[in-house]
Amino acid sequence: MTTKYIFITGGVLSSIGKGVTAAATGRLLKARGFSVAVQKLDPYINVDPGTMSPYQHGEVFVLDDGSETDLDLGHYERFIDIRLNKVCNVTTGQVYAEVISRERRGDYLGGTIQVIPHITNEIKRRVRMVGKATGAEIVLVEVGGTVGDIESLPFLEAIRQMRFDLGRENTSYIHLTWLPHIGATGELKTKPTQHSVHELRSIGIVPDAIVTRSDYPIDAEIQEKIALFCDVDAKAVIPMVTTPILYEIPLLLEETPIADLLLESLNLKARTQPDWSEWEKIVSEVQREKPQVNVALVGKYVELHDAYISVREALQHAALANGVELNLKWLHSADLEEDQGLETLNNVDGIIVPGGFGSRGIEGKIKAATYARENSIPYFGLCLGMQVMVVEFARNVLQLNKANSAEFDRSTPAPVIDLMPEQNSVTEKGGTMRLGLYPCHLQEGTKARDAYQVEMVEERHRHRFELNNDYRAELEDAGLICSGVSPDNRLVEIAEVKNHPFMLGTQFHPEFLSRPNRPHPLFTAFIKAVSKHAGIHKDV
Ligand code: GLN
């Protein structure tokens, strides 16, 4: 079967949930028996988001193969329950880098290299690669940015041409827009949608469906108005009203004809009757009144919650599985550097320190770890959070009071966290960390092994530093358990503090593999310990 492509563009403004819409639409198609993959086309010129500040871009989502990608790939993986690979995120930077390197090699000898056809052909090649690389029957392609942006024009031209290349029955176009609400008159306005569809049509793309995001329900009159001005059937105007429950979105879309419309336009018939019972259970569990637990997330980019989106989602999944309501307190690590800042940790039931880079706020994170250790508060460290836990332990239990990570103090007399030897020769910043899936062996009789219930796991990584083996024996003698190690025993992947209800850190990022219906075992174990601290679960 030829791979079928659904292209998703956005109009009016950004941040209206294009990634989630693509993800939820993918779920609808999977529920009808199709294998699905999703690709994000990002118009910026960076080769990948790996070198961007989280303030610019939010979280960097890491895939099995180690590619550093847009956070929307996290939505795709979580909603559709799939594992994507590097062809699923393309940037302008990658496209130009490829075309320019071919030009330097002499591949186009004599030719003038132009946006059309050279850049657009390269974009199309990468779009078609998704079908081949993933074997998916239906590929959803989300074009980043908003129609009208200069940067996205080559992508739009490329996806326009794909209908010509692949045929009408193999391509479908969805345009997502926003309907603003005028408070004074209580009206939803369609004009920006009309303009945006007009702009899209002027590029040559006629949408098959228009998904309208709004904070208020839309009525038939608005649907018809959009249909009339934008030249689609009224039933192809798909309402998507804001919901506070993220995982309700596939259920809301299921109530619309979008899946039928897409399958019809792609000349496909549903193979299975969708079964939403698991999702309905998740949503009703979210709605149910539950006892609350307070968890502090101590980070450096907390102003921008998107910087920790997978961590937040993984915590939510685990809270649902434990039957508790998560009250997440976002704490700036720099604020904890002042002593009185620690007061904010007074009534938390758990502390999570996620990944990060650079020294800003690091002492605040170390203080949070001390507080957790001394007060028996569950602590979960992810990557940098694990390294912080080890530094804290070395300083205050081993009494190496100048212990540090070499990342923050190159001349520390006790570099308990040090650069991995293979990183010594690395000079380039992009894509050069230890990235992607690596195996980890779990030691029996540890919290990690109890949580996973298996001997070997594979987790996703993104780091340059590691626990320094020169200090491993000393740390272990003092009560730090290296409960997860690489199969050759060279690299400590999980550490935990002995005689503490739950103080565990991972060198990898477990948050990337958590699913709403399948929370990550370590997050589940952490929230279980948190619930016990809050006096909710007594049986742990
Ligand atoms: N900065 C640390 C390192 O490079 C931690 C990285 C992370 O948290 N992802 O090892």
Coordinates of C-alpha atoms in Angstrom, one line a residue, residues 27 38 62 70 82 85 102 110 144 151 160 178 197 238 270 359 383 416-417 447 449 454 503 535:
R27 CA -4.6 8.3 17.8
V38 CA 4.0 11.7 12.7
V62 CA 15.1 12.7 22.8
D70 CA 10.8 19.2 19.1
I82 CA 4.5 4.8 19.3
N85 CA 12.9 8.1 14.9
R102 CA 25.7 18.2 -2.0
G110 CA 26.5 23.5 -13.4
G144 CA 5.5 24.3 12.4
E151 CA 10.1 30.7 7.0
R160 CA 1.4 21.4 -1.9
W178 CA -8.3 30.0 16.3
V197 CA -7.5 30.0 4.8
I238 CA -14.3 20.5 13.1
A270 CA -11.9 1.8 9.1
S359 CA 25.8 26.4 37.0
C383 CA 20.0 13.3 34.9
V416 CA 32.4 13.2 42.0
I417 CA 30.6 14.0 38.7
K447 CA 14.3 0.3 44.9
R449 CA 14.8 -3.2 40.6
V454 CA 13.0 -6.8 35.5
M503 CA 15.9 9.1 47.2
G535 CA -0.2 9.9 54.7

